[in-house]
Tab-separated table of C-alpha atoms and ligand atoms in Angstrom:
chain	number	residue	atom	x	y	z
A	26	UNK	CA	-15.307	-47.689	70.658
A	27	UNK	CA	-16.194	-50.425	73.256
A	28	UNK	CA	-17.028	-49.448	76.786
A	29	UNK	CA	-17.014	-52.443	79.432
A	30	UNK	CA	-20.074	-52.138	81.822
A	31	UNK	CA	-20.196	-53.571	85.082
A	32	UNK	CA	-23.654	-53.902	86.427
A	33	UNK	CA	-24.736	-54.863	90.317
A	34	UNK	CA	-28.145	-55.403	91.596
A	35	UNK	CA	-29.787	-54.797	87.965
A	36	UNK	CA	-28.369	-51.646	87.022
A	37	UNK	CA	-25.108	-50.279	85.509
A	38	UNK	CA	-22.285	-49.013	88.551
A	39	UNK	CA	-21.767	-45.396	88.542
A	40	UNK	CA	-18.634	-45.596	87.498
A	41	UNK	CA	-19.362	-47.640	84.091
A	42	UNK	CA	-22.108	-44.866	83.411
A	43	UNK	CA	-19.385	-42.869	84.032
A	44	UNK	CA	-16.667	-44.782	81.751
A	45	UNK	CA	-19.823	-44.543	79.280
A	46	UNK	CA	-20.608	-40.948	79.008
A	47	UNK	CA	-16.978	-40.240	78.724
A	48	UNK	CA	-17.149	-42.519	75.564
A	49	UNK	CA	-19.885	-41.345	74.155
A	50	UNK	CA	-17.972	-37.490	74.261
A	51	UNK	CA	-15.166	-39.427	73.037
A	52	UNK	CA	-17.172	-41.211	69.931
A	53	UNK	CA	-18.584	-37.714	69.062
A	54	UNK	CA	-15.566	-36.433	69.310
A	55	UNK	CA	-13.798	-38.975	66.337
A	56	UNK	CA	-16.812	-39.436	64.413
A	57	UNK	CA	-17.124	-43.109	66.217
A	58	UNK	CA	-19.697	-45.330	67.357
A	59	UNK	CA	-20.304	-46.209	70.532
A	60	UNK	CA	-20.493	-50.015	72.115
A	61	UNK	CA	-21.591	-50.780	75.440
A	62	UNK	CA	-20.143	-54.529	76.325
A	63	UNK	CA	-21.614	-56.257	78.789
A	64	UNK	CA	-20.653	-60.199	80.466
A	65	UNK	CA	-21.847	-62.236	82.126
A	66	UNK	CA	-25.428	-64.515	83.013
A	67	UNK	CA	-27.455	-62.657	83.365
A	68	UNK	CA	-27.442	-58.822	82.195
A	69	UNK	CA	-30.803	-57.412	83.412
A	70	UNK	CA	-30.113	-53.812	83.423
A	71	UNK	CA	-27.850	-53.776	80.548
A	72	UNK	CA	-30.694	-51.742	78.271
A	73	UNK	CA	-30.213	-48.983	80.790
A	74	UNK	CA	-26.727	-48.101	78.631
A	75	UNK	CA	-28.655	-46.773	75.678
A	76	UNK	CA	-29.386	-43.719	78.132
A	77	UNK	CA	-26.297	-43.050	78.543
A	78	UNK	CA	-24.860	-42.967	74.377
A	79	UNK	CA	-24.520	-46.598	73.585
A	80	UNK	CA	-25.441	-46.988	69.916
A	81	UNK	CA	-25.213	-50.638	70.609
A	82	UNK	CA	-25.610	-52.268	73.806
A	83	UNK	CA	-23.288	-56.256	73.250
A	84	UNK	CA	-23.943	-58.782	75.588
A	85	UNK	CA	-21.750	-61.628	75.940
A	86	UNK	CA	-24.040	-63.743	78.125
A	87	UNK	CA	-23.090	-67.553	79.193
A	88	UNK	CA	-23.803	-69.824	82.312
A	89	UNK	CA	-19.822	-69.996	82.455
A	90	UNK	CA	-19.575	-66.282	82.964
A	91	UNK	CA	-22.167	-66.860	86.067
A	92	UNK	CA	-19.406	-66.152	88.301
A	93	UNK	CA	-16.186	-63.500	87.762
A	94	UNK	CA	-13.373	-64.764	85.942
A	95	UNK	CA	-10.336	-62.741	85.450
A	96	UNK	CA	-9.289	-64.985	82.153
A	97	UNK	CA	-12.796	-65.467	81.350
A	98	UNK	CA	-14.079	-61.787	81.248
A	99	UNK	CA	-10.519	-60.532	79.887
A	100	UNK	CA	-10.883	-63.574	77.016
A	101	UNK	CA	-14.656	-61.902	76.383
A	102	UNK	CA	-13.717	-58.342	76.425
A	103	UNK	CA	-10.651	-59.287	73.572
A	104	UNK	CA	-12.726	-61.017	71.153
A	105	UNK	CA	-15.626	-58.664	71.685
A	106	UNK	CA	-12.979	-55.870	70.903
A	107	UNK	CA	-12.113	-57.527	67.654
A	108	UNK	CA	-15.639	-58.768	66.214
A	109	UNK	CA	-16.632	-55.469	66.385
A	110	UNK	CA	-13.522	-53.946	65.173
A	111	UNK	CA	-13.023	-51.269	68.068
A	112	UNK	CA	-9.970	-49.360	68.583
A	113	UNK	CA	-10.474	-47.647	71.670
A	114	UNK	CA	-11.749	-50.063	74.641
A	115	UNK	CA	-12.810	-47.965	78.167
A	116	UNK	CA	-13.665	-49.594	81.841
A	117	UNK	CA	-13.995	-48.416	84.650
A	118	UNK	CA	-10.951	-48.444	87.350
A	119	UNK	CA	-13.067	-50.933	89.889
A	120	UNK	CA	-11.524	-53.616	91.634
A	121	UNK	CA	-12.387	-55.632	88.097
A	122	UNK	CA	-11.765	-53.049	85.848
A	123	UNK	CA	-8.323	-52.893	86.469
A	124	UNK	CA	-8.467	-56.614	86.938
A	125	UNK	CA	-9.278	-57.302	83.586
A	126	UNK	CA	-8.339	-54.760	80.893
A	127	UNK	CA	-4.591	-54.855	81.404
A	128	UNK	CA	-5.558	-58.355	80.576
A	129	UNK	CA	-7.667	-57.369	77.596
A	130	UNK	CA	-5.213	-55.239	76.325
A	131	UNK	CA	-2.087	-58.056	76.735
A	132	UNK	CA	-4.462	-60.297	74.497
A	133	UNK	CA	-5.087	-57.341	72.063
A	134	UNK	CA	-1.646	-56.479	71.890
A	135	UNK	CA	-2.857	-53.173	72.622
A	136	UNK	CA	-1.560	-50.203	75.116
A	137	UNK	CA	-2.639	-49.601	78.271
A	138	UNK	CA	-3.570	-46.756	80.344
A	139	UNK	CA	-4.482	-47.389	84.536
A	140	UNK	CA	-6.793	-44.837	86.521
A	141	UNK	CA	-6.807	-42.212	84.088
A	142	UNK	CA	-8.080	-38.568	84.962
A	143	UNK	CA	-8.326	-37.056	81.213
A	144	UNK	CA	-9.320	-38.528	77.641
A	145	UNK	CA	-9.043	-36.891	74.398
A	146	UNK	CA	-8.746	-38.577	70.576
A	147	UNK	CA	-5.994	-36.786	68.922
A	148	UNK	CA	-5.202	-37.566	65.510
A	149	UNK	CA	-7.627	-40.317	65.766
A	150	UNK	CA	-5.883	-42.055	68.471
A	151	UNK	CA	-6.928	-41.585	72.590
A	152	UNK	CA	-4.633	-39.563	74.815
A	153	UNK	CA	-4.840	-40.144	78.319
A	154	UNK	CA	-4.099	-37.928	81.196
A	155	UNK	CA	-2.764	-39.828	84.768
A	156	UNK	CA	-1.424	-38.999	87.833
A	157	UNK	CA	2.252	-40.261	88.432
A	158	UNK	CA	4.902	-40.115	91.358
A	159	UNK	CA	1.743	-40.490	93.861
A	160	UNK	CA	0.019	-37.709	92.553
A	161	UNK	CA	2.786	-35.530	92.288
A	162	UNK	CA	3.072	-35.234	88.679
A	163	UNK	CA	0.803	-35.737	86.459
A	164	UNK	CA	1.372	-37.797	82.763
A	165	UNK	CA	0.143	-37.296	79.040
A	166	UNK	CA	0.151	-40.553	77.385
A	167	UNK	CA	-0.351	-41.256	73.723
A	168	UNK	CA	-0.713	-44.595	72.387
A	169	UNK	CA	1.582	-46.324	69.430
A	170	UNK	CA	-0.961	-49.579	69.154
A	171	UNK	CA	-3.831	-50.025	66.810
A	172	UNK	CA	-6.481	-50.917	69.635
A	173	UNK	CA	-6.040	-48.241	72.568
A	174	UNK	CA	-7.411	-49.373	76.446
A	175	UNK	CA	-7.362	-47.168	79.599
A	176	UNK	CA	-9.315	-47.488	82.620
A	177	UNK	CA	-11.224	-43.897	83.960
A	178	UNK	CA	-11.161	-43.337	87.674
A	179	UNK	CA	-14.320	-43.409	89.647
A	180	UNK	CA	-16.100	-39.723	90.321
A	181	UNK	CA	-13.571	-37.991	87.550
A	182	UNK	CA	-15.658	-37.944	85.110
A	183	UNK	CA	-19.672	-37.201	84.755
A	184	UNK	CA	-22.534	-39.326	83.640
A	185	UNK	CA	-24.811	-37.977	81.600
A	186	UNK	CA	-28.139	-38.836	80.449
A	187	UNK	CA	-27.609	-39.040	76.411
A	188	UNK	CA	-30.407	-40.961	75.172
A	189	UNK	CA	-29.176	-43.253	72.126
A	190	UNK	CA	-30.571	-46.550	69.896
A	191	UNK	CA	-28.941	-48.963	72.111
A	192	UNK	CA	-29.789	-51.995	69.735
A	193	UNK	CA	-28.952	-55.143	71.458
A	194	UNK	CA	-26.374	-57.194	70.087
A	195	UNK	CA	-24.995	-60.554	70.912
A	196	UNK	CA	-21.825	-62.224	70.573
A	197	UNK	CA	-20.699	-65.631	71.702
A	198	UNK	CA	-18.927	-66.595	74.349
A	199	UNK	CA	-15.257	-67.678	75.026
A	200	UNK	CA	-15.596	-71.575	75.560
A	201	UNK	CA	-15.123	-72.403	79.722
A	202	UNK	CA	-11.950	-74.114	81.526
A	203	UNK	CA	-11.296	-70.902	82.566
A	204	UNK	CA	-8.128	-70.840	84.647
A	205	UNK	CA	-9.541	-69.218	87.945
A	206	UNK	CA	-13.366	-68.273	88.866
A	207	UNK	CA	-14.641	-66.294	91.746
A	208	UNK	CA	-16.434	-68.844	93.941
A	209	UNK	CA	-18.016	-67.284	96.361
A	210	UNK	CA	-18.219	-63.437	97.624
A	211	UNK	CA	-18.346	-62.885	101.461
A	212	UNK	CA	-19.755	-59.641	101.880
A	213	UNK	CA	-18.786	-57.270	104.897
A	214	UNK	CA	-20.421	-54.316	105.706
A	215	UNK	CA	-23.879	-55.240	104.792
A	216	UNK	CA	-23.416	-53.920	101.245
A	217	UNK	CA	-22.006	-50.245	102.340
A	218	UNK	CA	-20.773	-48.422	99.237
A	219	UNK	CA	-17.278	-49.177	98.453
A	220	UNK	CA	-15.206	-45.559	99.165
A	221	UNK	CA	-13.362	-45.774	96.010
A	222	UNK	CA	-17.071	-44.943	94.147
A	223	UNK	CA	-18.396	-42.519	97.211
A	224	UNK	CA	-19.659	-39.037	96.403
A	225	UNK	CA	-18.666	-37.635	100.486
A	226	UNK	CA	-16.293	-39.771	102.295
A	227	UNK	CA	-15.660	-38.921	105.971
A	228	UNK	CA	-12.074	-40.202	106.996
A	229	UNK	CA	-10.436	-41.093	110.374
A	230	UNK	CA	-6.741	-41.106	111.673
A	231	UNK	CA	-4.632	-41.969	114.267
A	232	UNK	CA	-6.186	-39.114	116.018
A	233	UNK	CA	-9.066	-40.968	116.542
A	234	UNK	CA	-7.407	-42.768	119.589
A	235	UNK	CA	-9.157	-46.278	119.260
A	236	UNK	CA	-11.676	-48.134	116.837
A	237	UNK	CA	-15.061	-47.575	119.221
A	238	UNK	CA	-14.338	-43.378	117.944
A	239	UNK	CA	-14.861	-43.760	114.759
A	240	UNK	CA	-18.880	-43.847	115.489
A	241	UNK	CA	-18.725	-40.270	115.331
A	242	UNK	CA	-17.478	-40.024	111.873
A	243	UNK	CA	-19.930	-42.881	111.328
A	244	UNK	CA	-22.894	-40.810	112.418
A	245	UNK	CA	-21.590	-37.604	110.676
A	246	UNK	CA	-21.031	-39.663	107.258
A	247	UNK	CA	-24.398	-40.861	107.738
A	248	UNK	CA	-25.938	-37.347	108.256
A	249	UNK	CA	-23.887	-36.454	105.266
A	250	UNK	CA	-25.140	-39.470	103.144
A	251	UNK	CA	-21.686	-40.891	102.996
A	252	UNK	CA	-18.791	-43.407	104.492
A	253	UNK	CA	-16.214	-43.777	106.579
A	254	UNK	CA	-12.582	-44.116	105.361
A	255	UNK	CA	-9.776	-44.296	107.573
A	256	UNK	CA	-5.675	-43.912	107.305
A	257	UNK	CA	-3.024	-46.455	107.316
A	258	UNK	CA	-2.020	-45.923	110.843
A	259	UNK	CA	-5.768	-46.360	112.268
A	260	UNK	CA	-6.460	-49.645	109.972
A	261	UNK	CA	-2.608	-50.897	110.969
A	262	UNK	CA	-3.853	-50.058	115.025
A	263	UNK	CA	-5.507	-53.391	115.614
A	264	UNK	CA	-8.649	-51.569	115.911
A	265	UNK	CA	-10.773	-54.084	113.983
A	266	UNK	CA	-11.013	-51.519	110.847
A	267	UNK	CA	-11.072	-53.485	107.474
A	268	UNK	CA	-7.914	-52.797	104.873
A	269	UNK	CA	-11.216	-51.584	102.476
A	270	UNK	CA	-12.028	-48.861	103.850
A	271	UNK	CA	-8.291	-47.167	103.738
A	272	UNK	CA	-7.272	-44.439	101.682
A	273	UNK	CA	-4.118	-43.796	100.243
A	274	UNK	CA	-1.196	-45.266	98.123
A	275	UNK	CA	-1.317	-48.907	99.431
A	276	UNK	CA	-5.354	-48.690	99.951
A	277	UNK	CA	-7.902	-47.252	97.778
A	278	UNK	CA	-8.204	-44.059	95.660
A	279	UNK	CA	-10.692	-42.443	96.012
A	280	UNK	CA	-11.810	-38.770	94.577
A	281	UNK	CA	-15.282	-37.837	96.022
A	282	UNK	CA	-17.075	-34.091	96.069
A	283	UNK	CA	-16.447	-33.989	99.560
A	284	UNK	CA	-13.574	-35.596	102.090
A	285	UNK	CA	-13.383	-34.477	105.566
A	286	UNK	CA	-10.480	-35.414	107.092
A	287	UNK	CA	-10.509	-35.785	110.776
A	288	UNK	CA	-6.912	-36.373	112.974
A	289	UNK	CA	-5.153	-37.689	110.010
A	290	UNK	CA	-1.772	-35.390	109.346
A	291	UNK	CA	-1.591	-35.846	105.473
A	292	UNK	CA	1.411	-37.686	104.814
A	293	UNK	CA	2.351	-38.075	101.090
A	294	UNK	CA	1.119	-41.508	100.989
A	295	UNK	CA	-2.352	-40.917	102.212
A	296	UNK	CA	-2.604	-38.104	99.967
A	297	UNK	CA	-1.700	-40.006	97.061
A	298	UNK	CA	-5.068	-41.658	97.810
A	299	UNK	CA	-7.439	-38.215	98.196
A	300	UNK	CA	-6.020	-35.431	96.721
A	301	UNK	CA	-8.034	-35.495	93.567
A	302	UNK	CA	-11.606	-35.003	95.989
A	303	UNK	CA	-13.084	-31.840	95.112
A	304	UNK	CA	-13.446	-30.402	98.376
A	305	UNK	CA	-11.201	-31.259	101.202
A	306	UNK	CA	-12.295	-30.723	104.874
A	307	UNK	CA	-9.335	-30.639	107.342
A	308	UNK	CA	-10.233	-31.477	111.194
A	309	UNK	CA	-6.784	-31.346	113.188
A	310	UNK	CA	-5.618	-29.738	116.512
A	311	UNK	CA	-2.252	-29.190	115.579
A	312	UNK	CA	-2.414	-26.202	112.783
A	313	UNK	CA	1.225	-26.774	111.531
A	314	UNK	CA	-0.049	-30.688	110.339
A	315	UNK	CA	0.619	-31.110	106.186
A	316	UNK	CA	-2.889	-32.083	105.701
A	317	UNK	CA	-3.906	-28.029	106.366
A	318	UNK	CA	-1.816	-27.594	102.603
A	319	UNK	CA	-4.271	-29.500	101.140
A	320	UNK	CA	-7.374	-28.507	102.509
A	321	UNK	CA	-9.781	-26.271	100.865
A	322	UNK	CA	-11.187	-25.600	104.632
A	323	UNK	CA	-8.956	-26.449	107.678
A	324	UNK	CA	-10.686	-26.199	110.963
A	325	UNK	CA	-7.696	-26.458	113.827
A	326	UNK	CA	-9.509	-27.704	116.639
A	327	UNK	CA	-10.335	-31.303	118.722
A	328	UNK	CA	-12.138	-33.394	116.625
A	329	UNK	CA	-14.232	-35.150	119.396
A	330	UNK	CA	-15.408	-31.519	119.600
A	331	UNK	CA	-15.956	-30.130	116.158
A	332	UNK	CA	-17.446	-33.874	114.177
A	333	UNK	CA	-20.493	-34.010	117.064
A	334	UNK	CA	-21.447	-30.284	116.038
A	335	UNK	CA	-20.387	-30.636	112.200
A	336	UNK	CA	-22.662	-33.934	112.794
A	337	UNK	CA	-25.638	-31.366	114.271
A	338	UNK	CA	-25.481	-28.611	111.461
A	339	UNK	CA	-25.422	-31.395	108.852
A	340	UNK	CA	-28.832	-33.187	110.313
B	6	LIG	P1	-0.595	-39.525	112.301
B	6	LIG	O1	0.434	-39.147	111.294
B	6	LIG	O2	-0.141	-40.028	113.616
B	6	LIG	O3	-1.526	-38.252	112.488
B	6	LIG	C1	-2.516	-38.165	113.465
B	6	LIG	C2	-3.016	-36.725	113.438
B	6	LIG	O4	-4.125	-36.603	114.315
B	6	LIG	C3	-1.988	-35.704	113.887
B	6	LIG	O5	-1.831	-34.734	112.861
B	6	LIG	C4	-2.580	-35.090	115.149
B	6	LIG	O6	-2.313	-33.712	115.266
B	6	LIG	C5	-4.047	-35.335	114.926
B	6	LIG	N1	-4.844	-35.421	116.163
B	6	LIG	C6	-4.583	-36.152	117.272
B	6	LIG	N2	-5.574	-36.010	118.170
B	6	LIG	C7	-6.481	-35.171	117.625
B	6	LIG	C8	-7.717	-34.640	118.067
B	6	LIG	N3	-8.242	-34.967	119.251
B	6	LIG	N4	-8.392	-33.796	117.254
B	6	LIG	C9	-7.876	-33.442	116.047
B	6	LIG	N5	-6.695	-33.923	115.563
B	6	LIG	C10	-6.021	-34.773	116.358
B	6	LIG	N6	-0.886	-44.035	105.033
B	6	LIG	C11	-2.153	-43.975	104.610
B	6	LIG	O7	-3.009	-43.289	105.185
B	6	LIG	N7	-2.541	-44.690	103.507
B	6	LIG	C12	-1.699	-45.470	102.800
B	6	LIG	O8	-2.125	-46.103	101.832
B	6	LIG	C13	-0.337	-45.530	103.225
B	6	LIG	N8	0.568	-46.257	102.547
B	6	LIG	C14	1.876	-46.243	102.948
B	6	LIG	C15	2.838	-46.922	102.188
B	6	LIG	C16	4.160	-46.893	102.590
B	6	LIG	C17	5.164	-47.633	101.750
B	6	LIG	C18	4.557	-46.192	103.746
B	6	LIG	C19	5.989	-46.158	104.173
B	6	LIG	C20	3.610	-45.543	104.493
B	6	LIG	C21	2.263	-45.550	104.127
B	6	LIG	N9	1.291	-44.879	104.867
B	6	LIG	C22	0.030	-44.803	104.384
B	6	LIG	C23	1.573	-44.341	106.201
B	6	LIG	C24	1.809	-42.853	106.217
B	6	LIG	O9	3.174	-42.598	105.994
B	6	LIG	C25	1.437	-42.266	107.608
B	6	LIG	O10	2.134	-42.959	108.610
B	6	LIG	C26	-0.049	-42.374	107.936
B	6	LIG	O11	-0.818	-41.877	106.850
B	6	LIG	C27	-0.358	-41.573	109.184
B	6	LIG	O12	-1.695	-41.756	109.528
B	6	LIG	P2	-2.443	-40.659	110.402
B	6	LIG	O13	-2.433	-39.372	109.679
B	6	LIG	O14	-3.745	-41.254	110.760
B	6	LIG	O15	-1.573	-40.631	111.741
């Protein structure tokens, strides 16, 4: 089994740890071995997988790769999957995870399973779990092809410390004249965490009344050690919120421990994006809003009241 590890800064992202320890429960689980791939330049940090149940740790590593490819990293991933003769090939759901291993898979000829929420092997082959119908329904899939890919949503599954060998392998890389590289990256936010890998996310709605409001979720998310999301109908206001940061079926989804929603009404297609959070915090002044179905608490009550004293207890 391959795992594809994404790395930022010099160490692994949570969610490829998380992609990782899943595998190596997966491995165990078929009597496999466990590969953590890595590509790109330069893969400082890539050692840290062997904490986390690689066997092997593979490093495709070429100036070419320097910058993101999506036909460059997919074109890596495939003919890493069949040197090594995996079957079952995990990454992450990122932004490139999903980028690049429905790609993988089309050049493996192998199925493909987005975002899932459960893995097993049965009968030797991976079963995944995923929500469907905007996280209405929820569907098994088993696979029919020889190699087997799914991607594993972000904060679903846990990372474990599982200290392993992690001998370093390497294999060589695709040659360039890749169709389309990343040139440049134009950060905003001053390297905030993206929401879709947050642990406590604290989102606004329309309720918030204008884009200058959402400092108090800002200083409550801070308190909290987390960051702010918003709803389709505050980033559509012209408030100067950024498309990243919203949650739901046409933004991000996201599944952290904690989501406090604050004067959003939880229509179906911002739910699609947050029901899967483990605890849901409901802030709304009108206690008939759909959002109070959801919520594990519901506090019915003006949320320029209750965030600057939920903002107090938390500090
Ligand atoms: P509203 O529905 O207007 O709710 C505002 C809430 O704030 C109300 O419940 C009100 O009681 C409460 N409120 C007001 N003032 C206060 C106060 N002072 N204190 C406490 N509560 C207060 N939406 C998304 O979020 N994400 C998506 O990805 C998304 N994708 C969509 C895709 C499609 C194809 C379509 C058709 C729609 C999509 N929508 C999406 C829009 C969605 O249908 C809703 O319109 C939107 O989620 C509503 O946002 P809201 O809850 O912030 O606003």
């Amino acid at each position: 089994m391959l795992v594809f590890c994404e790395t930022k800064d010099g160490k692994i992202r949570k969610p490829s740890l998380e992609a990782l320890s899943e595998g190596r429960r997966l491995a165990d689980a078929a009597g496999k071995s466990l590969g953590a791939l890595f590509v790109g330049a330069d893969l400082a940090g890539a050692e840290e997988a062997a904490q986390y149940g690689a066997d092997a740790i593979i490093k495709v590593e070429a100036p070419s790769l320097a910058a993101y490819s999506s036909d460059g990293y997919a074109q890596a991933i495939a003919d890493a999957v069949q040197a090594k003769g995996a079957t079952v090939l995990l990454a992450a759901a990122t932004s490139a995870g999903r980028d690049v291993a429905p790609r993988a898979a089309a050049r493996l000829g192998a199925g493909y399973a987005a975002d899932v929420t459960g893995l097993a092997m049965v009968d030797g082959r991976l079963e995944a779990t995923r929500p469907v119908y905007a996280g209405k329904a929820v569907s098994v899939n088993r696979f029919e092809s020889a190699v087997q890919v799914a991607t594993t949503r972000p904060n679903v599954f846990v990372a474990a410390p599982c200290p392993k060998a992690g001998a370093v392998e390497s294999l060589p890389a695709p040659a360039g004249g890749f169709l389309a590289v990343v040139k440049e990256i134009l950060a905003k936010g001053g390297g905030a965490v993206d929401i879709s890998e947050a642990d406590v996310i604290v989102a606004g709605g329309r309720g918030l009344k204008d884009g200058a409001n959402f400092a108090i979720l800002q200083e409550l998310a801070d308190a909290l050690g987390g960051v702010v999301g918003a709803s389709r109908a505050a980033v559509d206001a012209g408030w100067g919120l950024p498309h990243s940061i919203q949650v739901g079926q046409t933004g991000k989804v996201v599944s952290p421990t904690l989501y406090i929603a604050c004067g959003i009404s939880g229509a179906i297609q911002h739910v699609a994006g947050m029901s899967g959070s483990k605890v849901i915090v409901a802030i709304n002044k009108d206690p008939e809003a759909p959002i109070f179905k959801l919520a594990t608490y519901g506090i019915v009550g003006d949320l320029f009241e209750v965030v600057p004293e939920l903002t107090k207890a938390a500090k």
